[in-house]
Structure formats: C-alpha cells, structure tokens
Amino acid sequence: MKIFVESLPELFGALGSAGVLGALAWCCGLWRRSHGSRHACAAPEAIPRWELDAQCRAIRKYTLLGTASGDGGAVQVMSTRLAGAILVWPVGDRQERFELTDVQLFDGSFAAEPVDRYEKVH
C-alpha cells in the first residue's frame, strides 16, 4: 500500500500533463477550423461535399457529351461547380442544359451530360 500512496504524485502529474496536452491540441484544432486552413491542401475529392467552400474547390475540366466544336473536337469547359450543378451552353441556335458529374473520362476530364435530351425521351 505504501508503494501505491508514494506513486500517486507521479500518476496525477502524468494525468495532468496529458490533460494539458489534450486541451492544447483541441484548441489548435478549433483555431485551424476557424481560420480556414483546414482543407487548404486537400484534394476536393477527399473532402465531404458539404464542407467544400469556394476557395477550396479545384478547377475541373468538363467534356460536354454529345457536342462538337467547330473543328469537330469535343467541347470542354472549365468550372469550379460541384457535381450535380446544371450548366447552360449554346449548341447551334439553342441553349442546352448539361449536368456536371463526378465521372472521370479517359482523358482526365469529367463528363457533363445533356439533360434536355433525356427529358424529351419520356
């Protein structure tokens, strides 16, 4: 029993030190979150969608499926919008809506699917 009583100061000292270190780590985490540096270098795909803000979003290249430019190549646009957003793009003499997706194509761009073409099928 004497050994237990004599070791109590060291035990309380260790618990106190652990508590102080834990409190400092918690405060640093709060400071980082409040100053916006939490996701500064993370890839947008690794961040939950609801935590993305405008300064963290990466610029993505989207290929508008089913369209062709004047030289016959695919039409590609750059955007920071999230998947699910609707983009309006002029195709010939009309405006066509495209939905941005998370589907990555072979060339590294992401797919933008034509919405109006699918709605007319029904």
mmCIF file of the C-alpha atoms, coordinates in Angstrom:
data_MODEL
# 
_entry.id   MODEL 
# 
loop_
_atom_site.group_PDB 
_atom_site.id 
_atom_site.type_symbol 
_atom_site.label_atom_id 
_atom_site.label_alt_id 
_atom_site.label_comp_id 
_atom_site.label_asym_id 
_atom_site.label_entity_id 
_atom_site.label_seq_id 
_atom_site.pdbx_PDB_ins_code 
_atom_site.Cartn_x 
_atom_site.Cartn_y 
_atom_site.Cartn_z 
_atom_site.occupancy 
_atom_site.B_iso_or_equiv 
_atom_site.pdbx_formal_charge 
_atom_site.auth_seq_id 
_atom_site.auth_comp_id 
_atom_site.auth_asym_id 
_atom_site.auth_atom_id 
_atom_site.pdbx_PDB_model_num 
ATOM 1   C CA . MET A 1 1   ? 0.000   0.000  0.000   1.00 0.00 ? 1   MET A CA 1 
ATOM 2   C CA . LYS A 1 2   ? 2.907   2.298  0.738   1.00 0.00 ? 2   LYS A CA 1 
ATOM 3   C CA . ILE A 1 3   ? 4.172   1.967  -2.879  1.00 0.00 ? 3   ILE A CA 1 
ATOM 4   C CA . PHE A 1 4   ? 0.729   2.938  -4.214  1.00 0.00 ? 4   PHE A CA 1 
ATOM 5   C CA . VAL A 1 5   ? 0.495   6.016  -1.995  1.00 0.00 ? 5   VAL A CA 1 
ATOM 6   C CA . GLU A 1 6   ? 4.039   7.100  -2.878  1.00 0.00 ? 6   GLU A CA 1 
ATOM 7   C CA . SER A 1 7   ? 3.331   6.808  -6.638  1.00 0.00 ? 7   SER A CA 1 
ATOM 8   C CA . LEU A 1 8   ? 0.187   8.969  -6.546  1.00 0.00 ? 8   LEU A CA 1 
ATOM 9   C CA . PRO A 1 9   ? 2.034   12.276 -7.219  1.00 0.00 ? 9   PRO A CA 1 
ATOM 10  C CA . GLU A 1 10  ? 3.621   10.833 -10.387 1.00 0.00 ? 10  GLU A CA 1 
ATOM 11  C CA . LEU A 1 11  ? 0.252   9.449  -11.513 1.00 0.00 ? 11  LEU A CA 1 
ATOM 12  C CA . PHE A 1 12  ? -1.524  12.779 -11.005 1.00 0.00 ? 12  PHE A CA 1 
ATOM 13  C CA . GLY A 1 13  ? 1.354   14.604 -12.719 1.00 0.00 ? 13  GLY A CA 1 
ATOM 14  C CA . ALA A 1 14  ? 1.093   12.342 -15.760 1.00 0.00 ? 14  ALA A CA 1 
ATOM 15  C CA . LEU A 1 15  ? -2.698  12.728 -15.925 1.00 0.00 ? 15  LEU A CA 1 
ATOM 16  C CA . GLY A 1 16  ? -2.389  16.499 -15.603 1.00 0.00 ? 16  GLY A CA 1 
ATOM 17  C CA . SER A 1 17  ? 0.228   16.658 -18.370 1.00 0.00 ? 17  SER A CA 1 
ATOM 18  C CA . ALA A 1 18  ? -1.930  14.543 -20.656 1.00 0.00 ? 18  ALA A CA 1 
ATOM 19  C CA . GLY A 1 19  ? -4.903  16.804 -19.927 1.00 0.00 ? 19  GLY A CA 1 
ATOM 20  C CA . VAL A 1 20  ? -2.941  19.966 -20.738 1.00 0.00 ? 20  VAL A CA 1 
ATOM 21  C CA . LEU A 1 21  ? -1.601  18.477 -23.998 1.00 0.00 ? 21  LEU A CA 1 
ATOM 22  C CA . GLY A 1 22  ? -5.090  17.331 -24.988 1.00 0.00 ? 22  GLY A CA 1 
ATOM 23  C CA . ALA A 1 23  ? -6.537  20.782 -24.290 1.00 0.00 ? 23  ALA A CA 1 
ATOM 24  C CA . LEU A 1 24  ? -3.799  22.440 -26.388 1.00 0.00 ? 24  LEU A CA 1 
ATOM 25  C CA . ALA A 1 25  ? -4.408  20.056 -29.287 1.00 0.00 ? 25  ALA A CA 1 
ATOM 26  C CA . TRP A 1 26  ? -8.156  20.717 -29.121 1.00 0.00 ? 26  TRP A CA 1 
ATOM 27  C CA . CYS A 1 27  ? -7.633  24.495 -29.087 1.00 0.00 ? 27  CYS A CA 1 
ATOM 28  C CA . CYS A 1 28  ? -5.263  24.297 -32.079 1.00 0.00 ? 28  CYS A CA 1 
ATOM 29  C CA . GLY A 1 29  ? -7.881  22.297 -33.986 1.00 0.00 ? 29  GLY A CA 1 
ATOM 30  C CA . LEU A 1 30  ? -10.511 24.937 -33.253 1.00 0.00 ? 30  LEU A CA 1 
ATOM 31  C CA . TRP A 1 31  ? -8.156  27.700 -34.344 1.00 0.00 ? 31  TRP A CA 1 
ATOM 32  C CA . ARG A 1 32  ? -7.360  25.963 -37.646 1.00 0.00 ? 32  ARG A CA 1 
ATOM 33  C CA . ARG A 1 33  ? -11.038 25.399 -38.431 1.00 0.00 ? 33  ARG A CA 1 
ATOM 34  C CA . SER A 1 34  ? -11.969 28.985 -37.654 1.00 0.00 ? 34  SER A CA 1 
ATOM 35  C CA . HIS A 1 35  ? -9.182  30.389 -39.843 1.00 0.00 ? 35  HIS A CA 1 
ATOM 36  C CA . GLY A 1 36  ? -9.985  28.314 -42.917 1.00 0.00 ? 36  GLY A CA 1 
ATOM 37  C CA . SER A 1 37  ? -6.711  26.413 -43.216 1.00 0.00 ? 37  SER A CA 1 
ATOM 38  C CA . ARG A 1 38  ? -8.258  23.048 -42.529 1.00 0.00 ? 38  ARG A CA 1 
ATOM 39  C CA . HIS A 1 39  ? -8.614  21.962 -46.171 1.00 0.00 ? 39  HIS A CA 1 
ATOM 40  C CA . ALA A 1 40  ? -6.099  24.250 -47.800 1.00 0.00 ? 40  ALA A CA 1 
ATOM 41  C CA . CYS A 1 41  ? -4.053  21.492 -49.415 1.00 0.00 ? 41  CYS A CA 1 
ATOM 42  C CA . ALA A 1 42  ? -6.519  18.609 -49.509 1.00 0.00 ? 42  ALA A CA 1 
ATOM 43  C CA . ALA A 1 43  ? -7.884  17.294 -52.771 1.00 0.00 ? 43  ALA A CA 1 
ATOM 44  C CA . PRO A 1 44  ? -11.567 18.201 -53.247 1.00 0.00 ? 44  PRO A CA 1 
ATOM 45  C CA . GLU A 1 45  ? -12.459 14.544 -53.807 1.00 0.00 ? 45  GLU A CA 1 
ATOM 46  C CA . ALA A 1 46  ? -11.217 13.743 -50.285 1.00 0.00 ? 46  ALA A CA 1 
ATOM 47  C CA . ILE A 1 47  ? -13.380 16.422 -48.651 1.00 0.00 ? 47  ILE A CA 1 
ATOM 48  C CA . PRO A 1 48  ? -17.041 15.810 -47.887 1.00 0.00 ? 48  PRO A CA 1 
ATOM 49  C CA . ARG A 1 49  ? -19.246 17.795 -50.239 1.00 0.00 ? 49  ARG A CA 1 
ATOM 50  C CA . TRP A 1 50  ? -20.915 19.856 -47.518 1.00 0.00 ? 50  TRP A CA 1 
ATOM 51  C CA . GLU A 1 51  ? -17.533 21.101 -46.224 1.00 0.00 ? 51  GLU A CA 1 
ATOM 52  C CA . LEU A 1 52  ? -16.293 22.493 -49.534 1.00 0.00 ? 52  LEU A CA 1 
ATOM 53  C CA . ASP A 1 53  ? -16.236 26.242 -49.873 1.00 0.00 ? 53  ASP A CA 1 
ATOM 54  C CA . ALA A 1 54  ? -15.367 28.368 -52.875 1.00 0.00 ? 54  ALA A CA 1 
ATOM 55  C CA . GLN A 1 55  ? -11.697 28.821 -52.009 1.00 0.00 ? 55  GLN A CA 1 
ATOM 56  C CA . CYS A 1 56  ? -11.063 25.051 -51.712 1.00 0.00 ? 56  CYS A CA 1 
ATOM 57  C CA . ARG A 1 57  ? -12.742 23.923 -54.910 1.00 0.00 ? 57  ARG A CA 1 
ATOM 58  C CA . ALA A 1 58  ? -10.453 22.813 -57.671 1.00 0.00 ? 58  ALA A CA 1 
ATOM 59  C CA . ILE A 1 59  ? -10.987 23.869 -61.241 1.00 0.00 ? 59  ILE A CA 1 
ATOM 60  C CA . ARG A 1 60  ? -12.227 20.878 -63.201 1.00 0.00 ? 60  ARG A CA 1 
ATOM 61  C CA . LYS A 1 61  ? -12.342 20.377 -66.942 1.00 0.00 ? 61  LYS A CA 1 
ATOM 62  C CA . TYR A 1 62  ? -15.722 19.052 -68.140 1.00 0.00 ? 62  TYR A CA 1 
ATOM 63  C CA . THR A 1 63  ? -16.404 17.476 -71.532 1.00 0.00 ? 63  THR A CA 1 
ATOM 64  C CA . LEU A 1 64  ? -19.903 18.244 -72.821 1.00 0.00 ? 64  LEU A CA 1 
ATOM 65  C CA . LEU A 1 65  ? -21.082 14.851 -74.057 1.00 0.00 ? 65  LEU A CA 1 
ATOM 66  C CA . GLY A 1 66  ? -22.719 14.719 -77.475 1.00 0.00 ? 66  GLY A CA 1 
ATOM 67  C CA . THR A 1 67  ? -21.399 18.079 -78.658 1.00 0.00 ? 67  THR A CA 1 
ATOM 68  C CA . ALA A 1 68  ? -18.682 19.078 -81.118 1.00 0.00 ? 68  ALA A CA 1 
ATOM 69  C CA . SER A 1 69  ? -16.740 22.285 -81.584 1.00 0.00 ? 69  SER A CA 1 
ATOM 70  C CA . GLY A 1 70  ? -16.185 23.992 -84.944 1.00 0.00 ? 70  GLY A CA 1 
ATOM 71  C CA . ASP A 1 71  ? -13.145 21.804 -85.674 1.00 0.00 ? 71  ASP A CA 1 
ATOM 72  C CA . GLY A 1 72  ? -15.017 18.596 -84.784 1.00 0.00 ? 72  GLY A CA 1 
ATOM 73  C CA . GLY A 1 73  ? -13.414 18.069 -81.366 1.00 0.00 ? 73  GLY A CA 1 
ATOM 74  C CA . ALA A 1 74  ? -15.226 17.676 -78.090 1.00 0.00 ? 74  ALA A CA 1 
ATOM 75  C CA . VAL A 1 75  ? -16.383 20.846 -76.321 1.00 0.00 ? 75  VAL A CA 1 
ATOM 76  C CA . GLN A 1 76  ? -14.613 21.236 -72.981 1.00 0.00 ? 76  GLN A CA 1 
ATOM 77  C CA . VAL A 1 77  ? -15.296 23.859 -70.320 1.00 0.00 ? 77  VAL A CA 1 
ATOM 78  C CA . MET A 1 78  ? -13.607 24.687 -67.022 1.00 0.00 ? 78  MET A CA 1 
ATOM 79  C CA . SER A 1 79  ? -15.644 25.078 -63.833 1.00 0.00 ? 79  SER A CA 1 
ATOM 80  C CA . THR A 1 80  ? -15.383 25.024 -60.044 1.00 0.00 ? 80  THR A CA 1 
ATOM 81  C CA . ARG A 1 81  ? -19.020 23.978 -59.639 1.00 0.00 ? 81  ARG A CA 1 
ATOM 82  C CA . LEU A 1 82  ? -19.847 20.762 -57.817 1.00 0.00 ? 82  LEU A CA 1 
ATOM 83  C CA . ALA A 1 83  ? -21.206 17.643 -59.454 1.00 0.00 ? 83  ALA A CA 1 
ATOM 84  C CA . GLY A 1 84  ? -24.959 17.935 -59.907 1.00 0.00 ? 84  GLY A CA 1 
ATOM 85  C CA . ALA A 1 85  ? -24.838 21.577 -60.974 1.00 0.00 ? 85  ALA A CA 1 
ATOM 86  C CA . ILE A 1 86  ? -26.549 22.499 -64.251 1.00 0.00 ? 86  ILE A CA 1 
ATOM 87  C CA . LEU A 1 87  ? -24.566 24.349 -66.895 1.00 0.00 ? 87  LEU A CA 1 
ATOM 88  C CA . VAL A 1 88  ? -26.288 26.115 -69.812 1.00 0.00 ? 88  VAL A CA 1 
ATOM 89  C CA . TRP A 1 89  ? -24.272 26.070 -73.041 1.00 0.00 ? 89  TRP A CA 1 
ATOM 90  C CA . PRO A 1 90  ? -25.134 27.332 -76.540 1.00 0.00 ? 90  PRO A CA 1 
ATOM 91  C CA . VAL A 1 91  ? -25.436 24.451 -79.039 1.00 0.00 ? 91  VAL A CA 1 
ATOM 92  C CA . GLY A 1 92  ? -26.182 25.711 -82.526 1.00 0.00 ? 92  GLY A CA 1 
ATOM 93  C CA . ASP A 1 93  ? -29.091 28.162 -82.352 1.00 0.00 ? 93  ASP A CA 1 
ATOM 94  C CA . ARG A 1 94  ? -30.437 26.996 -78.963 1.00 0.00 ? 94  ARG A CA 1 
ATOM 95  C CA . GLN A 1 95  ? -29.333 26.789 -75.338 1.00 0.00 ? 95  GLN A CA 1 
ATOM 96  C CA . GLU A 1 96  ? -28.812 23.301 -73.913 1.00 0.00 ? 96  GLU A CA 1 
ATOM 97  C CA . ARG A 1 97  ? -28.515 22.267 -70.268 1.00 0.00 ? 97  ARG A CA 1 
ATOM 98  C CA . PHE A 1 98  ? -25.749 19.931 -69.065 1.00 0.00 ? 98  PHE A CA 1 
ATOM 99  C CA . GLU A 1 99  ? -25.447 18.291 -65.647 1.00 0.00 ? 99  GLU A CA 1 
ATOM 100 C CA . LEU A 1 100 ? -21.915 18.167 -64.247 1.00 0.00 ? 100 LEU A CA 1 
ATOM 101 C CA . THR A 1 101 ? -20.915 14.725 -62.914 1.00 0.00 ? 101 THR A CA 1 
ATOM 102 C CA . ASP A 1 102 ? -18.104 13.077 -60.928 1.00 0.00 ? 102 ASP A CA 1 
ATOM 103 C CA . VAL A 1 103 ? -17.492 10.574 -63.749 1.00 0.00 ? 103 VAL A CA 1 
ATOM 104 C CA . GLN A 1 104 ? -13.925 10.917 -64.977 1.00 0.00 ? 104 GLN A CA 1 
ATOM 105 C CA . LEU A 1 105 ? -13.288 10.223 -68.664 1.00 0.00 ? 105 LEU A CA 1 
ATOM 106 C CA . PHE A 1 106 ? -10.221 8.619  -70.252 1.00 0.00 ? 106 PHE A CA 1 
ATOM 107 C CA . ASP A 1 107 ? -8.599  12.000 -70.971 1.00 0.00 ? 107 ASP A CA 1 
ATOM 108 C CA . GLY A 1 108 ? -8.833  13.115 -67.321 1.00 0.00 ? 108 GLY A CA 1 
ATOM 109 C CA . SER A 1 109 ? -11.778 15.474 -67.818 1.00 0.00 ? 109 SER A CA 1 
ATOM 110 C CA . PHE A 1 110 ? -15.145 14.950 -66.181 1.00 0.00 ? 110 PHE A CA 1 
ATOM 111 C CA . ALA A 1 111 ? -18.400 14.217 -68.010 1.00 0.00 ? 111 ALA A CA 1 
ATOM 112 C CA . ALA A 1 112 ? -21.175 16.782 -68.396 1.00 0.00 ? 112 ALA A CA 1 
ATOM 113 C CA . GLU A 1 113 ? -24.343 15.003 -69.518 1.00 0.00 ? 113 GLU A CA 1 
ATOM 114 C CA . PRO A 1 114 ? -27.036 16.665 -71.648 1.00 0.00 ? 114 PRO A CA 1 
ATOM 115 C CA . VAL A 1 115 ? -30.203 16.962 -69.567 1.00 0.00 ? 115 VAL A CA 1 
ATOM 116 C CA . ASP A 1 116 ? -32.704 18.123 -72.198 1.00 0.00 ? 116 ASP A CA 1 
ATOM 117 C CA . ARG A 1 117 ? -32.096 15.160 -74.482 1.00 0.00 ? 117 ARG A CA 1 
ATOM 118 C CA . TYR A 1 118 ? -33.039 12.702 -71.746 1.00 0.00 ? 118 TYR A CA 1 
ATOM 119 C CA . GLU A 1 119 ? -36.171 14.615 -70.733 1.00 0.00 ? 119 GLU A CA 1 
ATOM 120 C CA . LYS A 1 120 ? -37.540 14.556 -74.312 1.00 0.00 ? 120 LYS A CA 1 
ATOM 121 C CA . VAL A 1 121 ? -37.387 10.744 -74.407 1.00 0.00 ? 121 VAL A CA 1 
ATOM 122 C CA . HIS A 1 122 ? -40.154 10.342 -71.793 1.00 0.00 ? 122 HIS A CA 1 
# 
